[in-house]
Amino acid sequence: MLDIADDPVTGFPRATLAHAPTPLVPLESVMRRYGHPHLYVKRDDLTGLAMGGNKARQLEYYFGQALAEGADTVLITGAIQSNFARQCAASARKLGLNCEIQLENRVQGMPEGQERTGNYLLDRILGVPVHLFPVGEDESAADDNLEKIADDIRARGGKPYVIHLGADHAPLGALGYVDCAREVLEQTEARGISLGAVVVASGSAASHAGMITGLRHYGSDATVFGICVRRAAALQHPRVLKRSMELAAMLGKPDLLTDTDIITTDDYLGEGYGKPTAGTLSAIERGARDETLLLDPVYSGKAYDGFLSLLGNGAMPADKACVFIHTGGTPGLFAYAHLWEPGGTP
Ligand SMILES: *Cc1c(COP(=O)(O)O)cnc(C)c1O
């Protein structure tokens, strides 16, 4: 493994926020069930910041950049039950910065009371100003509105930093998953086993792109299965490739990966973002009952559905470590309580 002092990742401003390294835990009962000796979960649901999740790692680089620019207020936009917005609010609290979040109504057909539970409840307890944005999946309108909020802050004499997640901005957050790739390689090496495969949810693609680019950066040829949670594989695949190439260039290695490194499947996506399938629900129940993992219906439950299915299909290497990345989402589970009420199953 690369000496940390020589690692180009350390050249980017970073705020220490996540509880890391997160544990790499053997999946004892899944190993028994599938007769596979080397299955692990990477507990990125335990990163801290008001109930954990993958955004803690990504926010380390956004807040690093915000601090480097002398910002006093950090802005972000996301879905009503956004884990990113909640961990952004928590990060700002930790660092003594202001934060304002915009929440978009992206998922139609959710029951009343979304503002009383899950991530939204935590946003309110964290006490950051919330701007509600009514239009569903219109990324550019939501981004424009966030810029207006930033202008208002400037007009009041503040220095806003806007976290841009769109594909036209550098994938700073993905650097956090280069860090995660390093941890996984160090942890499997410490157990004396080489890494064969990683399964991770693929949404904005920051985690997926960071993981595959990080693995190649540290010399691993392990396979990364990206489980689509936001859009069809035909759209997600080029997005992950583009983000990975940009990230590789940021690390000074523009030729690090090619199209064949990117694997995406939308077999577990169902009708789309925030819409769990029967498979998602049963994966959530398997996670809880076999391993006491608390997965969520939007992201990690779909990814775990993919993990178990790939295992069942024999798609995972049998003689190497296979790692499921638990990206968190625990608070979101409570916003979907209706699924476990009579008649609630999709
Ligand atoms: C955002 C999120 C994801 C998707 O991660 P990306 O880096 O956006 O692809 C997965 N799981 C959880 C719990 C999330 O909040």
Coordinates of C-alpha atoms and ligand atoms in Angstrom, one line a residue:
M1 CA 0.0 0.0 0.0
L2 CA 1.0 3.5 -0.8
D3 CA 2.7 5.4 2.1
I4 CA 0.1 7.9 3.3
A5 CA 2.6 10.7 3.2
D6 CA 2.9 10.2 -0.6
D7 CA -0.8 9.8 -1.2
P8 CA -2.2 12.6 -3.4
V9 CA -5.5 12.3 -1.5
T10 CA -3.8 14.1 1.4
G11 CA -3.3 17.2 -0.9
F12 CA -7.0 18.1 -0.7
P13 CA -8.3 20.2 2.2
R14 CA -10.2 18.0 4.6
A15 CA -12.1 18.5 7.9
T16 CA -12.0 15.5 10.2
L17 CA -15.7 14.6 10.8
A18 CA -16.3 10.9 10.4
H19 CA -15.7 8.3 13.0
A20 CA -13.2 6.3 11.0
P21 CA -11.9 3.7 10.3
T22 CA -15.4 2.2 10.5
P23 CA -15.5 -1.5 11.6
L24 CA -15.2 -4.3 9.0
V25 CA -17.4 -7.0 10.5
P26 CA -17.8 -10.7 9.4
L27 CA -21.3 -11.5 8.3
E28 CA -21.4 -14.8 10.3
S29 CA -24.9 -16.0 9.5
V30 CA -24.9 -14.9 5.9
M31 CA -21.6 -16.9 5.5
R32 CA -23.3 -20.0 7.0
R33 CA -26.4 -19.5 4.8
Y34 CA -24.5 -19.2 1.5
G35 CA -21.6 -21.4 2.4
H36 CA -19.2 -18.5 1.6
P37 CA -16.2 -18.2 4.0
H38 CA -15.3 -14.5 3.5
L39 CA -18.2 -12.1 3.7
Y40 CA -18.0 -8.8 5.5
V41 CA -19.9 -5.6 6.1
K42 CA -18.1 -2.2 6.2
R43 CA -20.1 -0.3 8.8
D44 CA -20.2 3.1 7.2
D45 CA -23.6 3.5 9.0
L46 CA -21.4 4.1 12.1
T47 CA -19.6 7.3 10.9
G48 CA -21.3 9.5 13.5
L49 CA -22.8 12.9 12.8
A50 CA -26.3 12.4 14.1
M51 CA -26.9 8.7 13.1
G52 CA -24.1 7.9 10.6
G53 CA -23.9 7.2 6.9
N54 CA -21.7 7.6 3.8
K55 CA -22.1 11.4 3.6
A56 CA -19.9 11.9 6.6
R57 CA -16.9 10.9 4.5
Q58 CA -18.0 13.0 1.6
L59 CA -18.6 16.0 3.8
E60 CA -15.0 15.9 5.1
Y61 CA -13.9 17.2 1.7
Y62 CA -16.7 19.7 1.2
F63 CA -16.2 21.2 4.6
G64 CA -12.4 21.1 4.1
Q65 CA -13.0 23.2 1.0
A66 CA -15.5 25.5 2.7
L67 CA -13.1 26.2 5.5
A68 CA -10.2 26.7 3.1
E69 CA -12.3 29.4 1.3
G70 CA -13.2 31.1 4.6
A71 CA -16.9 30.4 4.3
D72 CA -19.2 30.9 7.3
T73 CA -22.3 29.2 6.0
V74 CA -22.7 25.9 4.1
L75 CA -25.7 25.2 1.9
I76 CA -27.0 22.0 0.4
T77 CA -30.1 20.7 -1.3
G78 CA -31.6 17.3 -1.1
A79 CA -34.8 15.2 -0.8
I80 CA -37.1 15.7 2.3
Q81 CA -35.5 12.7 3.9
S82 CA -32.0 13.6 2.8
N83 CA -29.2 11.9 4.7
F84 CA -26.8 14.4 3.1
A85 CA -28.7 17.4 4.4
R86 CA -28.9 15.9 7.9
Q87 CA -25.2 15.1 8.1
C88 CA -24.3 18.5 6.5
A89 CA -26.3 20.2 9.3
A90 CA -24.5 18.0 11.9
S91 CA -21.1 18.7 10.4
A92 CA -21.7 22.5 10.5
R93 CA -22.7 22.2 14.2
K94 CA -19.6 20.3 14.9
L95 CA -17.4 22.8 13.2
G96 CA -19.2 25.9 14.5
L97 CA -20.4 27.0 11.0
N98 CA -23.8 28.1 9.9
C99 CA -25.8 25.8 7.6
E100 CA -29.0 26.2 5.6
I101 CA -30.6 23.3 3.8
Q102 CA -33.1 23.1 1.0
L103 CA -35.4 20.1 0.9
E104 CA -37.1 19.0 -2.3
N105 CA -40.3 16.9 -2.5
R106 CA -38.7 14.2 -4.8
V107 CA -40.7 11.2 -3.8
Q108 CA -44.4 11.3 -4.7
G109 CA -46.9 9.3 -2.7
M110 CA -45.2 9.4 0.7
P111 CA -47.6 9.5 3.6
E112 CA -48.3 12.6 5.5
G113 CA -46.1 13.5 8.4
Q114 CA -42.7 13.3 6.7
E115 CA -41.7 16.5 8.5
R116 CA -42.3 14.8 11.9
T117 CA -39.9 11.9 11.6
G118 CA -36.6 10.5 10.2
N119 CA -34.0 12.9 8.9
Y120 CA -36.4 15.8 8.9
L121 CA -36.9 15.5 12.6
L122 CA -33.1 15.4 13.1
D123 CA -32.8 18.6 10.9
R124 CA -35.2 20.3 13.2
I125 CA -33.4 19.2 16.4
L126 CA -30.1 20.3 14.9
G127 CA -31.8 23.6 14.4
V128 CA -30.7 24.7 10.9
P129 CA -33.0 26.8 8.7
V130 CA -34.9 24.7 6.2
H131 CA -36.1 25.9 2.8
L132 CA -38.8 23.8 1.3
F133 CA -38.7 23.4 -2.5
P134 CA -41.9 21.9 -3.9
V135 CA -40.9 20.7 -7.4
G136 CA -39.9 17.0 -7.7
E137 CA -37.0 15.7 -9.7
D138 CA -35.9 19.0 -11.3
E139 CA -32.2 19.2 -10.4
S140 CA -31.4 22.5 -12.1
A141 CA -34.4 24.4 -10.7
A142 CA -33.5 23.3 -7.2
D143 CA -29.8 24.3 -7.8
D144 CA -30.9 27.7 -9.1
N145 CA -33.0 28.3 -6.0
L146 CA -30.1 27.3 -3.8
E147 CA -28.0 30.0 -5.5
K148 CA -30.7 32.5 -4.7
I149 CA -30.4 31.6 -1.0
A150 CA -26.6 31.9 -1.3
D151 CA -27.1 35.4 -2.8
D152 CA -29.4 36.4 0.1
I153 CA -26.6 35.3 2.5
R154 CA -24.1 37.4 0.6
A155 CA -26.4 40.4 0.7
R156 CA -26.4 40.0 4.5
G157 CA -22.6 40.1 4.5
G158 CA -22.2 36.3 4.9
K159 CA -19.8 34.0 3.1
P160 CA -21.7 31.0 1.7
Y161 CA -20.2 27.8 0.4
V162 CA -22.6 25.8 -1.8
I163 CA -22.1 22.0 -1.9
H164 CA -22.7 21.2 -5.5
L165 CA -23.4 17.6 -6.2
G166 CA -24.2 18.0 -9.9
A167 CA -22.1 16.3 -12.6
D168 CA -20.8 19.7 -13.8
H169 CA -18.8 20.2 -10.5
A170 CA -15.7 18.3 -9.3
P171 CA -16.5 15.1 -7.4
L172 CA -14.9 16.3 -4.2
G173 CA -17.1 14.1 -2.0
A174 CA -15.9 11.0 -3.9
L175 CA -12.4 11.5 -2.3
G176 CA -14.1 10.3 0.9
Y177 CA -14.6 6.9 -0.7
V178 CA -11.0 6.8 -1.8
D179 CA -10.4 6.9 1.9
C180 CA -12.9 4.1 2.5
A181 CA -11.2 2.0 -0.2
R182 CA -8.0 2.4 1.6
E183 CA -9.5 1.3 4.9
V184 CA -11.1 -1.8 3.3
L185 CA -7.8 -2.8 1.8
E186 CA -6.0 -2.3 5.1
Q187 CA -8.6 -4.2 7.0
T188 CA -8.7 -7.2 4.7
E189 CA -5.0 -7.3 4.6
A190 CA -4.9 -7.3 8.4
R191 CA -7.1 -10.4 8.3
G192 CA -4.7 -12.0 5.8
I193 CA -7.2 -12.2 3.0
S194 CA -7.3 -10.4 -0.4
L195 CA -10.2 -8.3 -1.5
G196 CA -12.3 -9.8 -4.3
A197 CA -15.5 -7.8 -4.5
V198 CA -17.3 -4.8 -3.0
V199 CA -21.0 -4.1 -3.3
V200 CA -22.1 -0.5 -2.9
A201 CA -25.2 1.6 -3.5
S202 CA -24.8 3.9 -6.6
G203 CA -26.8 7.1 -6.4
S204 CA -25.0 10.4 -7.1
A205 CA -22.1 8.0 -7.8
A206 CA -19.7 9.6 -5.3
S207 CA -19.4 6.5 -3.2
H208 CA -19.2 4.1 -6.2
A209 CA -16.7 6.3 -8.2
G210 CA -14.6 6.9 -5.0
M211 CA -14.5 3.2 -4.2
I212 CA -13.5 1.9 -7.7
T213 CA -11.0 4.7 -8.2
G214 CA -9.6 4.2 -4.7
L215 CA -9.2 0.5 -5.2
R216 CA -7.3 0.9 -8.5
H217 CA -5.3 3.8 -7.0
Y218 CA -4.1 1.5 -4.2
G219 CA -3.3 -1.3 -6.6
S220 CA -6.3 -3.6 -6.1
D221 CA -8.1 -5.3 -9.0
A222 CA -11.2 -6.1 -6.9
T223 CA -14.6 -5.9 -8.6
V224 CA -17.1 -3.2 -7.5
F225 CA -20.7 -3.9 -8.1
G226 CA -22.7 -0.6 -8.1
I227 CA -26.4 -1.2 -7.2
C228 CA -28.5 1.6 -8.9
V229 CA -30.8 3.4 -6.4
R230 CA -31.5 6.6 -8.3
R231 CA -31.7 6.0 -12.1
A232 CA -31.5 3.2 -14.7
A233 CA -28.1 1.6 -15.3
A234 CA -28.0 3.0 -18.9
L235 CA -27.8 6.5 -17.3
Q236 CA -25.9 5.6 -14.2
H237 CA -23.1 3.7 -15.9
P238 CA -21.7 6.7 -18.0
R239 CA -22.2 8.9 -14.9
V240 CA -20.0 6.7 -12.7
L241 CA -17.4 6.4 -15.5
K242 CA -17.3 10.2 -15.9
R243 CA -17.0 10.8 -12.1
S244 CA -14.3 8.1 -11.8
M245 CA -12.2 9.5 -14.7
E246 CA -12.5 13.0 -13.1
L247 CA -11.5 11.7 -9.8
A248 CA -8.6 9.7 -11.3
A249 CA -7.4 12.9 -12.9
M250 CA -7.6 14.7 -9.6
L251 CA -5.3 12.1 -8.2
G252 CA -2.9 12.7 -11.0
K253 CA -3.6 9.3 -12.7
P254 CA -5.9 10.0 -15.7
D255 CA -5.4 6.5 -17.1
L256 CA -6.2 4.7 -13.9
L257 CA -9.4 3.1 -15.2
T258 CA -11.6 2.3 -18.2
D259 CA -15.2 1.4 -19.0
T260 CA -14.7 -2.2 -18.0
D261 CA -14.0 -1.2 -14.4
I262 CA -17.5 0.1 -14.0
I263 CA -20.3 -2.3 -13.2
T264 CA -23.8 -1.1 -12.6
T265 CA -27.0 -3.0 -12.2
D266 CA -30.6 -1.7 -11.9
D267 CA -32.1 -5.1 -11.2
Y268 CA -32.9 -3.9 -7.6
L269 CA -34.1 -0.4 -8.4
G270 CA -37.8 -1.1 -8.9
E271 CA -39.9 1.8 -10.0
G272 CA -37.2 4.4 -9.1
Y273 CA -35.7 6.6 -6.4
G274 CA -37.3 6.2 -3.0
K275 CA -39.6 3.4 -4.2
P276 CA -38.8 0.1 -2.4
T277 CA -39.6 -3.2 -4.0
A278 CA -40.7 -6.4 -2.2
G279 CA -37.0 -7.5 -2.5
T280 CA -35.9 -4.3 -0.7
L281 CA -38.2 -5.1 2.2
S282 CA -37.2 -8.7 2.5
A283 CA -33.5 -7.6 2.3
I284 CA -34.1 -5.1 5.1
E285 CA -35.7 -7.9 7.2
R286 CA -32.9 -10.3 6.4
G287 CA -30.3 -7.7 7.4
A288 CA -32.1 -7.1 10.7
R289 CA -32.9 -10.7 11.6
D290 CA -29.6 -12.3 10.5
E291 CA -27.1 -9.6 11.4
T292 CA -28.9 -6.9 13.3
L293 CA -28.0 -4.4 10.5
L294 CA -30.5 -1.6 10.1
L295 CA -30.9 -0.9 6.4
D296 CA -33.1 1.7 4.7
P297 CA -35.7 1.4 1.9
V298 CA -34.1 4.1 -0.3
Y299 CA -30.5 3.0 -0.5
S300 CA -28.8 0.4 1.7
G301 CA -31.8 -1.9 1.6
K302 CA -31.7 -2.0 -2.2
A303 CA -27.9 -2.5 -2.2
Y304 CA -28.2 -5.3 0.3
D305 CA -30.9 -6.9 -1.9
G306 CA -28.3 -6.8 -4.7
F307 CA -25.5 -8.2 -2.4
L308 CA -27.6 -11.2 -1.4
S309 CA -28.8 -11.8 -5.0
L310 CA -25.2 -11.7 -6.4
L311 CA -24.2 -14.1 -3.7
G312 CA -27.0 -16.4 -4.5
N313 CA -26.2 -16.2 -8.3
G314 CA -22.6 -17.2 -7.6
A315 CA -21.4 -13.8 -9.0
M316 CA -19.0 -13.2 -6.1
P317 CA -15.5 -14.7 -5.9
A318 CA -15.6 -17.6 -3.5
D319 CA -12.0 -17.5 -2.3
K320 CA -11.6 -13.8 -1.6
A321 CA -13.2 -11.3 0.7
C322 CA -16.6 -9.9 -0.5
V323 CA -17.6 -6.7 1.3
F324 CA -21.0 -5.0 1.5
I325 CA -20.7 -1.3 2.2
H326 CA -23.4 -0.3 4.6
T327 CA -23.9 3.3 3.5
G328 CA -26.3 4.1 6.4
G329 CA -29.7 5.7 6.0
T330 CA -31.0 4.5 9.3
P331 CA -33.1 7.6 10.1
G332 CA -34.9 7.2 6.7
L333 CA -36.2 3.8 7.9
F334 CA -38.6 5.6 10.3
A335 CA -40.1 7.7 7.4
Y336 CA -41.2 4.4 5.8
A337 CA -42.9 2.9 8.9
H338 CA -46.0 2.5 6.8
L339 CA -44.4 -0.4 4.9
W340 CA -44.6 -2.6 8.0
E341 CA -48.2 -1.8 8.7
P342 CA -51.0 -4.1 7.5
G343 CA -51.3 -3.7 3.8
G344 CA -48.2 -1.6 3.5
T345 CA -46.0 -4.1 1.5
P346 CA -45.2 -2.9 -2.0
Ligands
LIG1 C1 -26.6 9.2 -0.5 C2 -26.7 7.8 0.0 C3 -26.3 6.7 -0.9 C4 -25.8 6.9 -2.3 O1 -24.5 7.4 -2.2 P1 -23.9 8.2 -3.5 O2 -22.5 8.5 -3.0 O3 -24.8 9.4 -3.6 O4 -24.0 7.3 -4.7 C5 -26.3 5.4 -0.4 N1 -26.8 5.2 0.9 C6 -27.2 6.2 1.7 C7 -27.8 5.8 3.0 C8 -27.2 7.5 1.3 O5 -27.6 8.5 2.1

